[in-house]
mmCIF file of C-alpha atoms in Angstrom:
data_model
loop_
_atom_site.group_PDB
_atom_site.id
_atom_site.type_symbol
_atom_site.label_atom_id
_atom_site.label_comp_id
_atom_site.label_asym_id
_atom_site.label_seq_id
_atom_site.Cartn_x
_atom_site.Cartn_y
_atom_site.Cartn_z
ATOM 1 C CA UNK A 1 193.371 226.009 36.009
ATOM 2 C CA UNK A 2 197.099 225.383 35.982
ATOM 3 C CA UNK A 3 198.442 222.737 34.451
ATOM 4 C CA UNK A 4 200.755 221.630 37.314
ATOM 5 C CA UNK A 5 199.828 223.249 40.577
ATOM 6 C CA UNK A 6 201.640 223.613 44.039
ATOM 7 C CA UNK A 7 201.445 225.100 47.189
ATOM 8 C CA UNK A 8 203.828 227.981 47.484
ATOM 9 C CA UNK A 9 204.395 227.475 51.140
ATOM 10 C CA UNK A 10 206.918 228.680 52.701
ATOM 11 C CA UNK A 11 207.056 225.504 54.476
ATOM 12 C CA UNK A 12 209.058 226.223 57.473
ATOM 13 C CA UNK A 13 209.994 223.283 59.672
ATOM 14 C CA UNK A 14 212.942 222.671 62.933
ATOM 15 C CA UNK A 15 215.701 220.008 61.354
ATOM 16 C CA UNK A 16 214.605 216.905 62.120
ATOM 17 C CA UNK A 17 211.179 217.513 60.860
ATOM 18 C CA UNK A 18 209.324 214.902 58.260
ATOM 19 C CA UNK A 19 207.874 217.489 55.566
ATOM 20 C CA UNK A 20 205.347 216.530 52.689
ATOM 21 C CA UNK A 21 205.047 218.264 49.224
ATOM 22 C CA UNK A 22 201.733 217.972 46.274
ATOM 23 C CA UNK A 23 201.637 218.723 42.860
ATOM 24 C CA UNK A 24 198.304 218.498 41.425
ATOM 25 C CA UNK A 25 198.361 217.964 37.620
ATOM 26 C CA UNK A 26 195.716 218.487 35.103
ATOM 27 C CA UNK A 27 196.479 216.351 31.506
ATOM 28 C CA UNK A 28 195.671 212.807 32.619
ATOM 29 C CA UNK A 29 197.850 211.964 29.674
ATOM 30 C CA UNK A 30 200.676 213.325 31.034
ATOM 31 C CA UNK A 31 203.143 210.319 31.117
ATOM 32 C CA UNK A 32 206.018 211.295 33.231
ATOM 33 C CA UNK A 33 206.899 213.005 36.411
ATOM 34 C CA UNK A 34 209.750 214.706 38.582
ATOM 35 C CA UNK A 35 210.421 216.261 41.329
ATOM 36 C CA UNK A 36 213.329 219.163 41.121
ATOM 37 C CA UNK A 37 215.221 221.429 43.468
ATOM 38 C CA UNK A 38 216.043 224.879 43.070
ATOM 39 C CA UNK A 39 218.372 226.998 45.253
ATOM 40 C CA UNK A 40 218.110 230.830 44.918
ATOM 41 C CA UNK A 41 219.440 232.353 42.331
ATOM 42 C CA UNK A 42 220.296 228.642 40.658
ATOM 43 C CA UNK A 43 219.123 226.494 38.203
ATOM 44 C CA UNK A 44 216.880 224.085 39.022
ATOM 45 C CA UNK A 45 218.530 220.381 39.383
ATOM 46 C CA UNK A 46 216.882 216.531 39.354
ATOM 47 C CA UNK A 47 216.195 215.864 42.750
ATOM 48 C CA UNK A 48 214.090 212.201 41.557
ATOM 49 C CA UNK A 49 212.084 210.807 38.792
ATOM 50 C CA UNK A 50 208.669 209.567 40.054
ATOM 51 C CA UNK A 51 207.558 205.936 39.375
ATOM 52 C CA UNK A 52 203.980 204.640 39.456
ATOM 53 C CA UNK A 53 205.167 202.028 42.235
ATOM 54 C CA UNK A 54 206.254 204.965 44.288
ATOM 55 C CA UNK A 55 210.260 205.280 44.774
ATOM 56 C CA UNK A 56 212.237 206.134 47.173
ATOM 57 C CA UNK A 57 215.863 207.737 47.887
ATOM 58 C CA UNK A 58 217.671 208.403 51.181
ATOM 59 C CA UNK A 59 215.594 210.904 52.843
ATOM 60 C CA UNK A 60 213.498 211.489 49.968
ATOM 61 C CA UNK A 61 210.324 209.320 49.200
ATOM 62 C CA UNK A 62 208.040 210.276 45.991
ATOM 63 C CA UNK A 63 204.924 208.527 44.963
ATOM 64 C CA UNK A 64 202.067 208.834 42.074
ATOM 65 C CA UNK A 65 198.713 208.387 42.141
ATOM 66 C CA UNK A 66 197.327 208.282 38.383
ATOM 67 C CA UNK A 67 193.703 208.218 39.644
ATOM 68 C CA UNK A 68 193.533 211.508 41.559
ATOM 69 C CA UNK A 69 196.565 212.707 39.664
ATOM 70 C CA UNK A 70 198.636 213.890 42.260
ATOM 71 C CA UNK A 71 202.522 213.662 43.190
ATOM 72 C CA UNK A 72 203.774 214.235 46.462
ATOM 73 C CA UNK A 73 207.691 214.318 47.734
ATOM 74 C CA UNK A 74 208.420 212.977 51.599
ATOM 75 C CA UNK A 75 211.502 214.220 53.073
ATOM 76 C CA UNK A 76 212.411 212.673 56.425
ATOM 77 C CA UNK A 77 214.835 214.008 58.845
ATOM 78 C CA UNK A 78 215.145 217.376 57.162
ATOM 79 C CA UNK A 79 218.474 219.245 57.552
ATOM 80 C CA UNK A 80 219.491 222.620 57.086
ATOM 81 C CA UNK A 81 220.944 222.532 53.678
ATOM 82 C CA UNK A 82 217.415 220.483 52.614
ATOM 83 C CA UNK A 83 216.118 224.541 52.409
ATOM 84 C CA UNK A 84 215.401 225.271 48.342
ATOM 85 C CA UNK A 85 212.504 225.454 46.589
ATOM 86 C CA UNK A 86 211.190 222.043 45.140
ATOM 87 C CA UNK A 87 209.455 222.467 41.639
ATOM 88 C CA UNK A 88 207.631 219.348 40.538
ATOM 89 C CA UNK A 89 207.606 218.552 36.807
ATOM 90 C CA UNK A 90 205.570 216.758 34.288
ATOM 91 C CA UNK A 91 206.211 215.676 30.506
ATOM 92 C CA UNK A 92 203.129 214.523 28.445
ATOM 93 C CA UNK A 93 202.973 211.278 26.646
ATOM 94 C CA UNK A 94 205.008 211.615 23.654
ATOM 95 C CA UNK A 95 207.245 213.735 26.639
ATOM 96 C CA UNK A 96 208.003 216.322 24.039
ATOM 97 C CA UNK A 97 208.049 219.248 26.975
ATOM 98 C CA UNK A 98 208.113 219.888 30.365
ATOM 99 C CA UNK A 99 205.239 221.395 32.456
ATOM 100 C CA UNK A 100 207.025 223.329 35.801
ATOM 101 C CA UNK A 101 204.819 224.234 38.832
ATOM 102 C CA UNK A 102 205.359 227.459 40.913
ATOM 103 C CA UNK A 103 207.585 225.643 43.192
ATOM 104 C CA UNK A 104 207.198 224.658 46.991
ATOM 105 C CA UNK A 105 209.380 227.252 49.377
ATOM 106 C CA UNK A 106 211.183 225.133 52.231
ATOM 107 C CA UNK A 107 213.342 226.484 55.085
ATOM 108 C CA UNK A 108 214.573 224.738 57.601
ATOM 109 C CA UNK A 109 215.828 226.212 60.714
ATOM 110 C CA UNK A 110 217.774 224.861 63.813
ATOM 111 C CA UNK B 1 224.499 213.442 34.884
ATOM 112 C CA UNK B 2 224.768 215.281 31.743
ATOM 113 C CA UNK B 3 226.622 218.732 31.811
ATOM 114 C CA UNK B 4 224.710 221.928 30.286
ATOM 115 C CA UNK B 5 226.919 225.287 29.877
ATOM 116 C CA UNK B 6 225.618 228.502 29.002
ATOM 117 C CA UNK B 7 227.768 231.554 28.774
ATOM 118 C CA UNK B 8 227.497 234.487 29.786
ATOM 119 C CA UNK B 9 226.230 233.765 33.287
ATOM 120 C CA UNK B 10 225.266 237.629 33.774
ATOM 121 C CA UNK B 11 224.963 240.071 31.359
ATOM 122 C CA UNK B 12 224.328 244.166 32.353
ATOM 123 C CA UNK B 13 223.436 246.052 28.948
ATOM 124 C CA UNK B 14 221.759 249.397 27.678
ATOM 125 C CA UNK B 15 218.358 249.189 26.692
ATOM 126 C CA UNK B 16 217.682 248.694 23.364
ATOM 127 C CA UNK B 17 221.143 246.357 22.671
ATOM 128 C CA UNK B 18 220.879 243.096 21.875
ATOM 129 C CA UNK B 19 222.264 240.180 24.201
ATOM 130 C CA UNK B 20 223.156 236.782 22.697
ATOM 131 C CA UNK B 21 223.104 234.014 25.154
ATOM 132 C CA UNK B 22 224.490 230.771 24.315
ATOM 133 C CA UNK B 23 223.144 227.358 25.346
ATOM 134 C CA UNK B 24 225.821 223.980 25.064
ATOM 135 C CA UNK B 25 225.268 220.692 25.951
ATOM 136 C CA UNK B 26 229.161 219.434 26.980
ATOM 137 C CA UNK B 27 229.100 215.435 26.742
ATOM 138 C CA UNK B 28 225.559 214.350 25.031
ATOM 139 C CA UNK B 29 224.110 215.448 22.031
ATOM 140 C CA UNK B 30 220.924 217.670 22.688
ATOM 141 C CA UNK B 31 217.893 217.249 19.844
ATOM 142 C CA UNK B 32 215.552 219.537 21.993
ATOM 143 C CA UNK B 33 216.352 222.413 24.048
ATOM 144 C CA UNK B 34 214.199 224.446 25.865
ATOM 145 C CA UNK B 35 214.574 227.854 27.103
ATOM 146 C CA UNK B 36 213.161 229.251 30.193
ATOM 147 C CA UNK B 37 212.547 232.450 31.882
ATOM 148 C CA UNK B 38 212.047 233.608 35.677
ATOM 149 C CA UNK B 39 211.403 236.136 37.729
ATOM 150 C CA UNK B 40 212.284 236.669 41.238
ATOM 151 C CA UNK B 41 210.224 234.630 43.214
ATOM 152 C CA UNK B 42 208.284 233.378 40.306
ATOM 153 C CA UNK B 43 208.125 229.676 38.214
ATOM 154 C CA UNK B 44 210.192 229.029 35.367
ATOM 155 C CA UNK B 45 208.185 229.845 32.509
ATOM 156 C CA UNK B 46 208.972 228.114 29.258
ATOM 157 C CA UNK B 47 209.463 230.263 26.416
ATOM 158 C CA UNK B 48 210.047 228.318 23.109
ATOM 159 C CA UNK B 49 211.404 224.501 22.223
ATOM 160 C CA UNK B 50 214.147 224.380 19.817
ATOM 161 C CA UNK B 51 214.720 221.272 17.435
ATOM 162 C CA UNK B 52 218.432 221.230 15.830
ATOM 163 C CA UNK B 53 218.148 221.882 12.444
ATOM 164 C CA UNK B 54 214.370 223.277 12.941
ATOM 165 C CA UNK B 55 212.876 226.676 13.469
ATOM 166 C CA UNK B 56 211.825 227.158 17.240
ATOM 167 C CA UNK B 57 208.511 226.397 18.421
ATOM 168 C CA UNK B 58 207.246 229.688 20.852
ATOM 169 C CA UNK B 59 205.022 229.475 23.913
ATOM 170 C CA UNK B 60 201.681 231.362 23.435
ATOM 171 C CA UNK B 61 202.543 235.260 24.507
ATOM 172 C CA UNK B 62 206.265 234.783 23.519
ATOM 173 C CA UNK B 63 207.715 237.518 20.953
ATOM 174 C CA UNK B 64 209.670 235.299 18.036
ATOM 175 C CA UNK B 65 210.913 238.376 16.943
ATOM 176 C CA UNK B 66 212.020 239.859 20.102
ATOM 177 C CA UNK B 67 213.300 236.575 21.386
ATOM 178 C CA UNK B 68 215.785 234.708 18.554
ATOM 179 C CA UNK B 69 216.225 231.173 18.782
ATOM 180 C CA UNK B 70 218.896 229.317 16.676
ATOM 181 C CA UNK B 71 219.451 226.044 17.201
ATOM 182 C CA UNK B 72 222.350 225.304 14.375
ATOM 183 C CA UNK B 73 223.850 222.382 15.828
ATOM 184 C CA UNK B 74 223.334 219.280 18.078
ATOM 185 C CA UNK B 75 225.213 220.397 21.186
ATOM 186 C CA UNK B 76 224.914 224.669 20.633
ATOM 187 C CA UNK B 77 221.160 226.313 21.021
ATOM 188 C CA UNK B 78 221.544 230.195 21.360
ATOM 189 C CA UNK B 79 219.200 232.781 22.267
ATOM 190 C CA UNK B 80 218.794 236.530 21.315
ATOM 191 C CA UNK B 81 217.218 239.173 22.748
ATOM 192 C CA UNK B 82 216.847 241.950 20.658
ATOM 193 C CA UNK B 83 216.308 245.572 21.674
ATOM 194 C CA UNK B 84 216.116 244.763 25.367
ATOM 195 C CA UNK B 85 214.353 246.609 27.725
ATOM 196 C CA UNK B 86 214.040 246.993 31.713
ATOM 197 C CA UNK B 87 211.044 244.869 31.146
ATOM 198 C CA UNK B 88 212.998 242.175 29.647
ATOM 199 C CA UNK B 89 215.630 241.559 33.120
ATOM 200 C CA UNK B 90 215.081 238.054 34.196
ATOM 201 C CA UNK B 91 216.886 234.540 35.430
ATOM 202 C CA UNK B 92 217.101 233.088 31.463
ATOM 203 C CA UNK B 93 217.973 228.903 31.850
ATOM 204 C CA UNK B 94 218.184 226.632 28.833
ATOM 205 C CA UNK B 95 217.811 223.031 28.687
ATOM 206 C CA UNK B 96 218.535 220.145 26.685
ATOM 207 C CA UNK B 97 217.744 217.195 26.292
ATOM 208 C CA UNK B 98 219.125 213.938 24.232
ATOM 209 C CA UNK B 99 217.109 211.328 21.736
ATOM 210 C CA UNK B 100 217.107 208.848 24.210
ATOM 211 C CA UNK B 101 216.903 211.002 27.326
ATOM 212 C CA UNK B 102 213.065 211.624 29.558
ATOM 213 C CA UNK B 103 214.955 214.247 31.638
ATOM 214 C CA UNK B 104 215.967 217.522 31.223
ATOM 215 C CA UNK B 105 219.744 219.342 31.645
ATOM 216 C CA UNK B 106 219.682 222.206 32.840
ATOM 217 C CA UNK B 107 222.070 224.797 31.884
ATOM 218 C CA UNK B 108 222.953 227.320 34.766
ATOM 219 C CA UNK B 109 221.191 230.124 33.537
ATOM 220 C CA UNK B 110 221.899 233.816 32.735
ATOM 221 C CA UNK B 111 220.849 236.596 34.208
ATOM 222 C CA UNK B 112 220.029 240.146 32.311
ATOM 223 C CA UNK B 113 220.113 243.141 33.902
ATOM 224 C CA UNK B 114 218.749 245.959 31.315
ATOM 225 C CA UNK B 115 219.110 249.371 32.298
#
């Protein structure tokens, strides 16, 4: 099993569209979590940090759940340049690295 | 937030040359950096963590002596690939990140074309 797991998608929604994103992690130590977009051919850049009490950011909503060890990233009102791939990220306690899922593929068309 | 360089940003060599790339962190100082490799259409694969002052610490199937990490100073990490072949093309990103930092920088990555 992966240690952080997503779909791949392609997730491909009109603009306007409320999309939903989850990572599936494995160490139930891990300690802390992100969500990060990618553009192609890019680095990958903080999109948000993920807080127990769920957080939220504009458009962008992210929550936790420590018990079935999930993270999930809402994005309302999707626009055109919201297309990227999201990665989701988790550090372990002690944070000393960073686990990266596959990624999530979104487009979003007009 | 915090500004990662690396240099060059694409590099097209001969196979079996050796390709330094170079990893700074611009305006913090970076204990840890990680560096990172991807394929086209695949995750970002973490290769080895690099403590300044410290020899590097390599992911399980990662060559240390193919892949040369130095990591001299608190704001330079660089990385060597040595005797590159077509195998070895990828996206390669570094990060860093600072004592009292959670998140990671990213740098914005180089990419190796070996032919």
């Amino acid at each position: 099993r992966k240690e952080v797991e997503q779909d791949p998608g392609p997730f491909n929604v009109p603009e306007g569209a409320t999309v939903a994103f989850n990572c599936t992690y494995s160490n139930s130590a891990s300690q802390s979590f992100f969500w990060y977009r990618q553009d192609c051919r890019k680095e990958p850049k903080l999109l948000m940090s993920v807080y127990s009490s769920g957080n939220e950011d504009g458009r962008f909503t992210a929550q936790l759940n420590r018990a079935s060890q999930y993270i999930s990233l809402l994005i309302r009102d999707s626009k055109l340049s919201d297309s990227a791939t999201y990665l989701c990220a988790v550090n372990e306690r002690g944070g000393f690295k960073t686990i990266f899922g596959a990624g999530t593929r979104l487009f979003v068309k007009a | 937030g915090a500004v990662v360089s690396q240099h060059p940003s694409w590099v097209i060599c001969k196979s079996g040359t050796s390709v330094k790339i170079e990893c700074r962190s611009l305006d913090f100082q970076a204990t840890t950096m990680f560096w990172y490799r991807q394929f086209p259409k695949q995750s970002l694969m973490l290769m080895a963590t690099s403590n300044e002052g410290s020899k590097a610490t390599y992911e399980q199937g990662v060559e240390k002596d193919k892949f040369l990490i130095n990591h001299a100073s608190l704001t330079l990490s660089t990385l060597t690939v040595t005797s590159a072949h077509p195998e070895d093309s990828s996206f390669y990103i570094c990060s860093a990140r600072g004592t009292s930092q959670e998140t990671q920088y990213f740098g914005p990555g180089t990419r190796l074309l070996v032919l």
